[in-house]
Each structure stands twice: as C-alpha cells, then as structure tokens.
PDB file of C-alpha atoms in Angstrom:
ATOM      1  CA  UNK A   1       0.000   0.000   0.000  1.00 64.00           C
ATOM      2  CA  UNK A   2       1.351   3.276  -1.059  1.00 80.00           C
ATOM      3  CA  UNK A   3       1.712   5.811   1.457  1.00 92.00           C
ATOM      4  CA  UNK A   4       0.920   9.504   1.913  1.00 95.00           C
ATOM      5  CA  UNK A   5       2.823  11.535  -0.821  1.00 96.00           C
ATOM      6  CA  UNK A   6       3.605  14.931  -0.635  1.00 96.00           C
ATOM      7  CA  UNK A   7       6.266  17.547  -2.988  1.00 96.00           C
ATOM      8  CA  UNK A   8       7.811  19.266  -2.841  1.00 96.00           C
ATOM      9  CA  UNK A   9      10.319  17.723   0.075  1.00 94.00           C
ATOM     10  CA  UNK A  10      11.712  21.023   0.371  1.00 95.00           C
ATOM     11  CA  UNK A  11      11.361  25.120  -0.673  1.00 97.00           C
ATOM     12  CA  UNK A  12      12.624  27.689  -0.304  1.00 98.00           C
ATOM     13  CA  UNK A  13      11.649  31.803  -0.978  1.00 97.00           C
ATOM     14  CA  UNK A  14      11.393  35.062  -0.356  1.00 97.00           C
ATOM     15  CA  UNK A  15       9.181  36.907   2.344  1.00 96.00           C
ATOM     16  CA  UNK A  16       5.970  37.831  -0.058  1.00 97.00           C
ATOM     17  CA  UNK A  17       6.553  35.385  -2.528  1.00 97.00           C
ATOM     18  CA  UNK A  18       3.808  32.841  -3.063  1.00 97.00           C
ATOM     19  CA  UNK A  19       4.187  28.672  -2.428  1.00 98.00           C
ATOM     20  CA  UNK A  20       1.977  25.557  -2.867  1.00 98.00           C
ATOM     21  CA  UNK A  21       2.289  22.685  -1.824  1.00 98.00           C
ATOM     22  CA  UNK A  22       0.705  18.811  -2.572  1.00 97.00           C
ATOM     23  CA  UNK A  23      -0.495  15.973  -1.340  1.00 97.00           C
ATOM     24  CA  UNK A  24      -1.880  12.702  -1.958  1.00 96.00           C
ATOM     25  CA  UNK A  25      -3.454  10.688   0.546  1.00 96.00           C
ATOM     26  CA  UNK A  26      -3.370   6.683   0.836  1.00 95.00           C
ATOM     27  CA  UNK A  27      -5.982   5.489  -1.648  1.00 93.00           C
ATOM     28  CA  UNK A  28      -9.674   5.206   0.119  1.00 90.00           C
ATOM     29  CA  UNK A  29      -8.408   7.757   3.384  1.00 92.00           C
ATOM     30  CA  UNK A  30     -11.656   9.953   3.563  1.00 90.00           C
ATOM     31  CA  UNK A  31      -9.999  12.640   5.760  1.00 91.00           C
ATOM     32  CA  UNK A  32      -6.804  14.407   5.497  1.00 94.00           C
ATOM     33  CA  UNK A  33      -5.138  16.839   7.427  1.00 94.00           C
ATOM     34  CA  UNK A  34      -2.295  19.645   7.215  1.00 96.00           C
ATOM     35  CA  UNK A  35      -0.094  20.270  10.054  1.00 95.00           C
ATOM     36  CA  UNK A  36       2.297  22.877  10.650  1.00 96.00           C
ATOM     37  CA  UNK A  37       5.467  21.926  12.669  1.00 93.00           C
ATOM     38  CA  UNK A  38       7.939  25.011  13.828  1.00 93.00           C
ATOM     39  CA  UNK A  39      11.409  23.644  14.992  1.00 89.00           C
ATOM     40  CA  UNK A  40      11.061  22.291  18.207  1.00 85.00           C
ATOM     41  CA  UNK A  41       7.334  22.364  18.362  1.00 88.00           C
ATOM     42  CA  UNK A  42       5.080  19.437  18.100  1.00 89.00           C
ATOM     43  CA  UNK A  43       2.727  19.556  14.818  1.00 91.00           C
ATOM     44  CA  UNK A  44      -0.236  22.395  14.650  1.00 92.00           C
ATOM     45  CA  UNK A  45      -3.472  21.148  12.653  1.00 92.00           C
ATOM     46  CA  UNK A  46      -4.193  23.885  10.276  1.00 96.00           C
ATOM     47  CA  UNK A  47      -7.214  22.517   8.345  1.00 95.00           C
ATOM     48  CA  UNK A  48      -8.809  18.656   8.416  1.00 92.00           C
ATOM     49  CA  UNK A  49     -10.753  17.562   5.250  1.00 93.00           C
ATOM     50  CA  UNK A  50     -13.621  14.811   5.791  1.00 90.00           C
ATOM     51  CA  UNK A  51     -13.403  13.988   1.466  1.00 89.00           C
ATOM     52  CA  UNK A  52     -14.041  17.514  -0.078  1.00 86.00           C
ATOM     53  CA  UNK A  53     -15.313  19.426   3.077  1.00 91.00           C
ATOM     54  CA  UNK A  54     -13.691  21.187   5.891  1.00 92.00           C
ATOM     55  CA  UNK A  55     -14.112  19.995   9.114  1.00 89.00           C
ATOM     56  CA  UNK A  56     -11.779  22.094  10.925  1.00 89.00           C
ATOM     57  CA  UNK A  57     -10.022  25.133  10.094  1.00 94.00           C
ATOM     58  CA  UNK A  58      -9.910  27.407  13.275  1.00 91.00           C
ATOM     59  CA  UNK A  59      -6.079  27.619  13.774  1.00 92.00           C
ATOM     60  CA  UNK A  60      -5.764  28.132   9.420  1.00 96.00           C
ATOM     61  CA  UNK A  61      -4.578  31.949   9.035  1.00 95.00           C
ATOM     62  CA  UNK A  62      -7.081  32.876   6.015  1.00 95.00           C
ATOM     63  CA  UNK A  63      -5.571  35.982   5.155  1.00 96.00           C
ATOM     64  CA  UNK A  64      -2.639  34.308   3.912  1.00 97.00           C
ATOM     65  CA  UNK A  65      -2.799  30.471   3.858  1.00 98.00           C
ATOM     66  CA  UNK A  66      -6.105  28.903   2.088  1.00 97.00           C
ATOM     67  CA  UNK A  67      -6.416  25.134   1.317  1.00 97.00           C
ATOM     68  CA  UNK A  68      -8.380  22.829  -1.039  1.00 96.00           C
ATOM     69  CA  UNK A  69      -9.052  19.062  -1.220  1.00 95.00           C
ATOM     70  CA  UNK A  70     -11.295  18.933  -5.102  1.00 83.00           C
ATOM     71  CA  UNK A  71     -13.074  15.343  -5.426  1.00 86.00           C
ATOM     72  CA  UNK A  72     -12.022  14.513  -2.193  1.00 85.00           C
ATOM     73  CA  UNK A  73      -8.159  13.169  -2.917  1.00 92.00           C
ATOM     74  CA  UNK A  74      -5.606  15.333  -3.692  1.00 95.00           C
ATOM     75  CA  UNK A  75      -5.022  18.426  -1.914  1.00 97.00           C
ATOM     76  CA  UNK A  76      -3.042  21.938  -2.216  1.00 97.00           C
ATOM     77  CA  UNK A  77      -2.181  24.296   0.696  1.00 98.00           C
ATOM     78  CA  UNK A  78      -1.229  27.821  -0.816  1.00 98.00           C
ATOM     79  CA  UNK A  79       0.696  31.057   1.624  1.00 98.00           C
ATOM     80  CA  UNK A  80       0.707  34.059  -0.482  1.00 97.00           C
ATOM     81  CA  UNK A  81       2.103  36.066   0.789  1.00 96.00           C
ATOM     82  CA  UNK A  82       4.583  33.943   2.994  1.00 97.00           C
ATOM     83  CA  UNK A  83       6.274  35.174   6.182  1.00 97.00           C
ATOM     84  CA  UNK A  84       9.519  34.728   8.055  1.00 97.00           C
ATOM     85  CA  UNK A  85       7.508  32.723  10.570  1.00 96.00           C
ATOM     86  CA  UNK A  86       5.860  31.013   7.963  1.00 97.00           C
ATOM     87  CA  UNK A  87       8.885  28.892   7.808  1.00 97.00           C
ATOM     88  CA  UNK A  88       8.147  25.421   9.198  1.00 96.00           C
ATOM     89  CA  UNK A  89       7.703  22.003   7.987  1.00 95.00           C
ATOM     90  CA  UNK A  90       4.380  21.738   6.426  1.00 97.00           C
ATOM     91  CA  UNK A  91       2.686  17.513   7.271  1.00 95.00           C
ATOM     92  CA  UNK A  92       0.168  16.054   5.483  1.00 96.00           C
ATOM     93  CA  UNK A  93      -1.500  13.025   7.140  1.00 93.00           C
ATOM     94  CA  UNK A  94      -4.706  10.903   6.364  1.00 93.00           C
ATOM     95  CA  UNK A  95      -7.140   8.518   7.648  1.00 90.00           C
ATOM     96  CA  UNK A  96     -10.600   6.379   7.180  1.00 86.00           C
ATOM     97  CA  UNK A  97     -12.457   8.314   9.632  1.00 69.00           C
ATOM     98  CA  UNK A  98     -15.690   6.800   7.430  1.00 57.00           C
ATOM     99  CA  UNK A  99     -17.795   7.089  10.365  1.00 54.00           C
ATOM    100  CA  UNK A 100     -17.669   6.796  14.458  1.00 52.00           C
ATOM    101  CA  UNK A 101     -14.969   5.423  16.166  1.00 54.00           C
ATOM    102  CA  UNK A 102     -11.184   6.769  15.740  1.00 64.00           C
ATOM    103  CA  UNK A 103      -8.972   5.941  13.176  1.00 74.00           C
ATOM    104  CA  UNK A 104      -4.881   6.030  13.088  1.00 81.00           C
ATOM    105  CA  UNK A 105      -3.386   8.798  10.760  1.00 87.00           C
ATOM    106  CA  UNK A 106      -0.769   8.117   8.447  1.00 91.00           C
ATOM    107  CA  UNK A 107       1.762  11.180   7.725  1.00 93.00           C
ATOM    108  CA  UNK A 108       3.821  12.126   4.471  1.00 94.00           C
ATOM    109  CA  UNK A 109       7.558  12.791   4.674  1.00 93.00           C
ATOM    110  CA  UNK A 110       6.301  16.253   4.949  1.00 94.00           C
ATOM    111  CA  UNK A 111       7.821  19.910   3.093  1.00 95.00           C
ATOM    112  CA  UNK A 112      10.538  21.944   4.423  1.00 95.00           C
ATOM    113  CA  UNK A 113       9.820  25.342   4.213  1.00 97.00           C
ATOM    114  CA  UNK A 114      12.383  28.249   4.425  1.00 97.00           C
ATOM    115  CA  UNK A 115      11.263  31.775   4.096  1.00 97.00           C
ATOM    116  CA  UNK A 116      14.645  34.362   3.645  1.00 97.00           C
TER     117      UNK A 116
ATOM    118  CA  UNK B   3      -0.852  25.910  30.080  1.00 60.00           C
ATOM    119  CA  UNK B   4      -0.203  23.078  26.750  1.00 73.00           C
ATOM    120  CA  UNK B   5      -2.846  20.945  26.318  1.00 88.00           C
ATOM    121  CA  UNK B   6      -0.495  17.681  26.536  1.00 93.00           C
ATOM    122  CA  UNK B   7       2.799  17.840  28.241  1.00 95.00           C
ATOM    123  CA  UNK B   8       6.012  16.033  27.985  1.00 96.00           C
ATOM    124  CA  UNK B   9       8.545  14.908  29.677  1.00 96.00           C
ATOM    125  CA  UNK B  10      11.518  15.142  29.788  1.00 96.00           C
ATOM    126  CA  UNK B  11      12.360  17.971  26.679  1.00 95.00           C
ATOM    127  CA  UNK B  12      15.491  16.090  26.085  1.00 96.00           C
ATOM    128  CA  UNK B  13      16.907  12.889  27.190  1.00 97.00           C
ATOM    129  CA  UNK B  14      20.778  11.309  26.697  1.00 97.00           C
ATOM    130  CA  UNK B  15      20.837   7.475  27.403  1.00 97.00           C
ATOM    131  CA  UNK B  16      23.777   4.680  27.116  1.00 97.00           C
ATOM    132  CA  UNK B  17      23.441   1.985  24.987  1.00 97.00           C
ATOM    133  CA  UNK B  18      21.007  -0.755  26.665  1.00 97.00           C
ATOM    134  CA  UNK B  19      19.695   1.558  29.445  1.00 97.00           C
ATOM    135  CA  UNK B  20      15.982   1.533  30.259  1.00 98.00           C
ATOM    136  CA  UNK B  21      13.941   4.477  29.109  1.00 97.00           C
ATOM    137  CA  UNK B  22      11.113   6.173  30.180  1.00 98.00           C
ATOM    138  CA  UNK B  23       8.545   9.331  28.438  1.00 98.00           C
ATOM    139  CA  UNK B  24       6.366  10.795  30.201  1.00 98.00           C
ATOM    140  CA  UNK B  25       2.776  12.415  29.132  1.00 97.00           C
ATOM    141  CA  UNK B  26      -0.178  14.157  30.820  1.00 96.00           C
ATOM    142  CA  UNK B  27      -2.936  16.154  29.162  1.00 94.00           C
ATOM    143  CA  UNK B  28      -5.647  17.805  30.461  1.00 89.00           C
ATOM    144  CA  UNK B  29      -8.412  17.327  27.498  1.00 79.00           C
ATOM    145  CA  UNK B  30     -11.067  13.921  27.529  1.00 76.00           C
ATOM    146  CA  UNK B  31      -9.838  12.115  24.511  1.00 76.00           C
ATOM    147  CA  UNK B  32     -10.744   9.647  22.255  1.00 76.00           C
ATOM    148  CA  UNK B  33      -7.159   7.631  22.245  1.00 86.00           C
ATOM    149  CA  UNK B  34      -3.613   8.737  22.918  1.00 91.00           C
ATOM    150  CA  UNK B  35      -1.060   8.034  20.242  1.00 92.00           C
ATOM    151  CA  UNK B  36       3.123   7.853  20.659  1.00 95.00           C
ATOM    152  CA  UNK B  37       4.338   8.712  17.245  1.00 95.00           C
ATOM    153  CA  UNK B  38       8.110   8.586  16.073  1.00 95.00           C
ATOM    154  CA  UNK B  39      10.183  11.394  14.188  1.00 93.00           C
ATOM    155  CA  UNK B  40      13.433  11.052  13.003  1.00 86.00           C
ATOM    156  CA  UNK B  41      15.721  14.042  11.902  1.00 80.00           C
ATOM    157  CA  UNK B  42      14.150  15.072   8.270  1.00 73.00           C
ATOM    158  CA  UNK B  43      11.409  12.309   8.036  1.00 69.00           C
ATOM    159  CA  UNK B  44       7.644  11.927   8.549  1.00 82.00           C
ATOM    160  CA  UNK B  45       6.059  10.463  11.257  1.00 90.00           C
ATOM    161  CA  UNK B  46       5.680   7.229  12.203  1.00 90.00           C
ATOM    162  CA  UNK B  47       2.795   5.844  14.415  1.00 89.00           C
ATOM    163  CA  UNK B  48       4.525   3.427  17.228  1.00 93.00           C
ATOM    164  CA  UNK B  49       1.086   2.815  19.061  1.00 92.00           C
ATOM    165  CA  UNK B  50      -2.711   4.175  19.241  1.00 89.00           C
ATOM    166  CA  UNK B  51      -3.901   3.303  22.808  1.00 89.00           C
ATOM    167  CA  UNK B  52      -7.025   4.186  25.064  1.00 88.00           C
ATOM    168  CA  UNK B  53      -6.443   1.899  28.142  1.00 90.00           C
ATOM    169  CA  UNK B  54      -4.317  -0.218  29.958  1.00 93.00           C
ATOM    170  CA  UNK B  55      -0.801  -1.372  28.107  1.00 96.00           C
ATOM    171  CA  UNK B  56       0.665  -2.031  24.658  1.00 95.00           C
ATOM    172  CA  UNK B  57       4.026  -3.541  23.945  1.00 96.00           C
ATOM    173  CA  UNK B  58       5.854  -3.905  20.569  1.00 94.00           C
ATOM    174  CA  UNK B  59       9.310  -5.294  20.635  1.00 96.00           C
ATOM    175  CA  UNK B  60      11.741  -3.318  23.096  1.00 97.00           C
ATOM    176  CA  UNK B  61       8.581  -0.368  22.941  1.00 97.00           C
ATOM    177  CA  UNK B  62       6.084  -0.425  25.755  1.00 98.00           C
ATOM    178  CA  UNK B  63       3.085   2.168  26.537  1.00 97.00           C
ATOM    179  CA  UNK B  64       0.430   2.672  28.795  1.00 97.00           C
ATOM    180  CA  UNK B  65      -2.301   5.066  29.862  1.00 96.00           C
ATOM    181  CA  UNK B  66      -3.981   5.892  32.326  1.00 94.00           C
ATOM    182  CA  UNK B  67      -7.397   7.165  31.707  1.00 91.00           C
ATOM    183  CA  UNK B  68      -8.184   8.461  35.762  1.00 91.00           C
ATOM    184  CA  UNK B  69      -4.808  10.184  36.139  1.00 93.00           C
ATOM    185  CA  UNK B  70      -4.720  11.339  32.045  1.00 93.00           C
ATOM    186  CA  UNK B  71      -0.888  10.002  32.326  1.00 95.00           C
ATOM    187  CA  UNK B  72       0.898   7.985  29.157  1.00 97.00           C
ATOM    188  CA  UNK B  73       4.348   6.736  29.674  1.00 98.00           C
ATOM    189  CA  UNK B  74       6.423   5.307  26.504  1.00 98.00           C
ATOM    190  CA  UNK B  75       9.244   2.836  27.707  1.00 98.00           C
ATOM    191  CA  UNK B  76      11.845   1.970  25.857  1.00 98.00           C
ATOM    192  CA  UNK B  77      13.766  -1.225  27.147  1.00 97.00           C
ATOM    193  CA  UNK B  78      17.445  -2.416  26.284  1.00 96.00           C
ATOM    194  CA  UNK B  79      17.790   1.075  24.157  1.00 97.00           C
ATOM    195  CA  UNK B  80      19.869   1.116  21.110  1.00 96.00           C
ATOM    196  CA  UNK B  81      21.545   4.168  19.371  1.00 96.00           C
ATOM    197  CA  UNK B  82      18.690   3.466  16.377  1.00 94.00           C
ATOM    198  CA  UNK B  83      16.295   4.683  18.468  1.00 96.00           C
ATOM    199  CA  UNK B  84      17.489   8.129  18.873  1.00 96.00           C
ATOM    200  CA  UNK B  85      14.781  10.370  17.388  1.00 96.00           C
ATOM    201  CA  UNK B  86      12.101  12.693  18.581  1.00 96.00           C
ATOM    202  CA  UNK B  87       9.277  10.855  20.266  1.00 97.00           C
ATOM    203  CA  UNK B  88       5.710  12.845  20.412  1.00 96.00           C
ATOM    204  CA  UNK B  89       2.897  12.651  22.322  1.00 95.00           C
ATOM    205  CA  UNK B  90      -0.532  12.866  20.943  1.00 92.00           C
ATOM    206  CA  UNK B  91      -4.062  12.943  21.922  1.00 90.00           C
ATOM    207  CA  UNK B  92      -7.027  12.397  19.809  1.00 82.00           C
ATOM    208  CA  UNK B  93      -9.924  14.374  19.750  1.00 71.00           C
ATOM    209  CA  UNK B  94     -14.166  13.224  19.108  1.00 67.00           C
ATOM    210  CA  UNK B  95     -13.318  14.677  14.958  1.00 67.00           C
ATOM    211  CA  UNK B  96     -10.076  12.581  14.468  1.00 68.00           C
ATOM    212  CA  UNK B  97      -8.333  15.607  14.949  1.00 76.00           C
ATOM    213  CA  UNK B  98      -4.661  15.642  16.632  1.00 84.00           C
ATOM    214  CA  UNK B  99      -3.546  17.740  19.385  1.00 87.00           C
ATOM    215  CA  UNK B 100       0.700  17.001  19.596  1.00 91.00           C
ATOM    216  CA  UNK B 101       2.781  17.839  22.711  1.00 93.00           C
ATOM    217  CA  UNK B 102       6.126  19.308  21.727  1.00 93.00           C
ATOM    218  CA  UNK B 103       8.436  16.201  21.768  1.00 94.00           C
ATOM    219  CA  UNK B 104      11.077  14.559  23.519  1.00 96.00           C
ATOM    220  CA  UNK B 105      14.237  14.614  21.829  1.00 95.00           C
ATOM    221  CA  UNK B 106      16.309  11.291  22.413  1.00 97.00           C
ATOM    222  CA  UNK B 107      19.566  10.872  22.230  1.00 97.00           C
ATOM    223  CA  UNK B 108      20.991   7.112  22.666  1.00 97.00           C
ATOM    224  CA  UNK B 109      25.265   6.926  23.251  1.00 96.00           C
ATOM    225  CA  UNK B 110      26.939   3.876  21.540  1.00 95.00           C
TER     226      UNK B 110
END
C-alpha cells in the first residue's frame, strides 16, 4: 500500500513570494489533514478535510494560507504572501475516519519550508 | 498551560539503558497516540492506545485514563532509536492535538 505523498520535500523563498504545496493521501483515506510543525514544536493542525469538506479550520490563518481538497483526494495548501515565521515544515496526514470510532493517521515525509 | 505535556524535553541514554517518556494532558480524549520522528522524516505511528498497556518489541506504553498520564518505555535502548518521540491525543473529529516532543539521544 502506497503511502501519503507529498512535494515538494523542500522550498525555499522570499518573504511575499507565493508557495503551494501537494499531497496525496493513501488510496480510500476519507480525511486528510495539514499540520504545521515550527522547529522544536510538536505539529499544529491547520485545516482537516472529511473527502471535499472542511471539518476544521480554526487555527488556518485565512488571510494568507487557504487550502483545497477537489473530489475529495488530492489536496493543495497555498501562503501568499509567505512570512519569516511562515517557515516550518508543512505535514500532510490521512485517515478512514468513514464514520464513528477513531482511526490512526498516516503522515507524508512532509515539506521543508524556508522563508529568507 | 499546553494541552499535553512532555517529559523530559530532552533525554541522553547509554546503549542498553531503560527508558522512560512521560505524558499528561488535560483534554477527555478519544485515544492517545506515541508517534516517532526522526531528523528530516515523517512520522511514524509506534502505538494508538485508550487503556491499559501495549508492547511492541523493546517499545512499551500505557495510559492511564483516571490520572490522564501515558508513559512510553523503551527497554534495552539502542543508538537506532534516537529520534524525537511525540505525544498525541485524539480528539471526538479525528483531529490531533501534539505535545512538543522529547528529543532522544541514545550513546553507543
């Protein structure tokens, strides 16, 4: 079973430049999440996709970052315009979650961010 | 005050000693996860737990529910191990809210 893809592995631009990035969740996964992960922090959820819809977005800063998850799969996470403190590692993770119950996420290798 | 805590930030160990991570949180939960982060890579689950005791290998967690404590042990420790070992709790949506790591560090 192929496992949660993302690219690129690593970025890097200038403060106000614009950045995407992608990812592909394990076939059949019905929710997917981004995290953001500062150095030495644990992992922040910025938005969590049940297929196309959002389920959570609250800590998502909409004025810059904005997400979208079209037919339910594949997903893009966009910062225009990025900060210095924009600079993290940006995880992608996904799980069943078809119904009740908890399921176990699955993360990507994740995208290294640098903002200069 | 962080939602789920950690201890201790950073931890040095010798080859073979016996290893203990500590977690509390302060949130109900639907499980508690200990997930494994080397330097530059993803994140690996190591267990997904919501009572009593797991045990993989040398890796060995528990919870419990009435104190909201997790411990990870690690037993017989091996420089292979050394990575940064997180702490997670899992909400009623599936969502994940991470404490900020312990950073191991095992001496040949």
């Amino acid at each position: 079973e192929a496992g949660v893809a993302q690219s690129p592995r690593y970025k890097i631009i200038e403060k106000r430049q614009s950045v995407a990035f992608w990812c592909n969740p394990i076939s059949g996964h019905a929710t997917l999440y981004w995290y953001q992960q500062i150095l030495g922090q644990g992992p922040k959820l910025l938005i969590q996709f049940q297929n196309n819809g959002v389920v959570d977005d609250s800590q998502l800063p909409k004025d810059r970052f904005s997400a979208e998850r079209l037919k339910g799969v594949d997903s893009t996470l966009k910062i225009q315009p990025a900060k210095l403190e924009d600079s993290a590692v940006y995880l992608c993770a996904s799980s069943l979650n078809r119904g009740s119950g908890y399921y176990e996420q699955y993360f990507g290798p994740g995208t290294r961010l640098t903002v200069t | 005050k962080n939602e789920v805590e950690q201890s201790p930030q950073n931890l040095t160990a010798q080859e073979g000693e016996f290893i203990t991570i500590n977690c509390s949180y302060s949130v109900g939960i639907s499980a508690l996860h200990w997930l494994q982060q080397h330097p530059g890579g993803g994140i690996v689950s190591l267990f997904m737990l919501s009572s009593g005791k797991k045990k993989h290998g040398r890796l060995i967690a528990t919870i419990n529910i009435q104190e909201k404590h997790s411990s990870l042990h690690i037993t017989a420790s091996h420089p292979r191990d050394s990575a940064v070992y997180i702490c997670a709790v899992g909400g009623s949506q599936g969502n994940l809210i991470f404490g900020k790591g312990t950073k191991l560090s095992v001496k040949p």
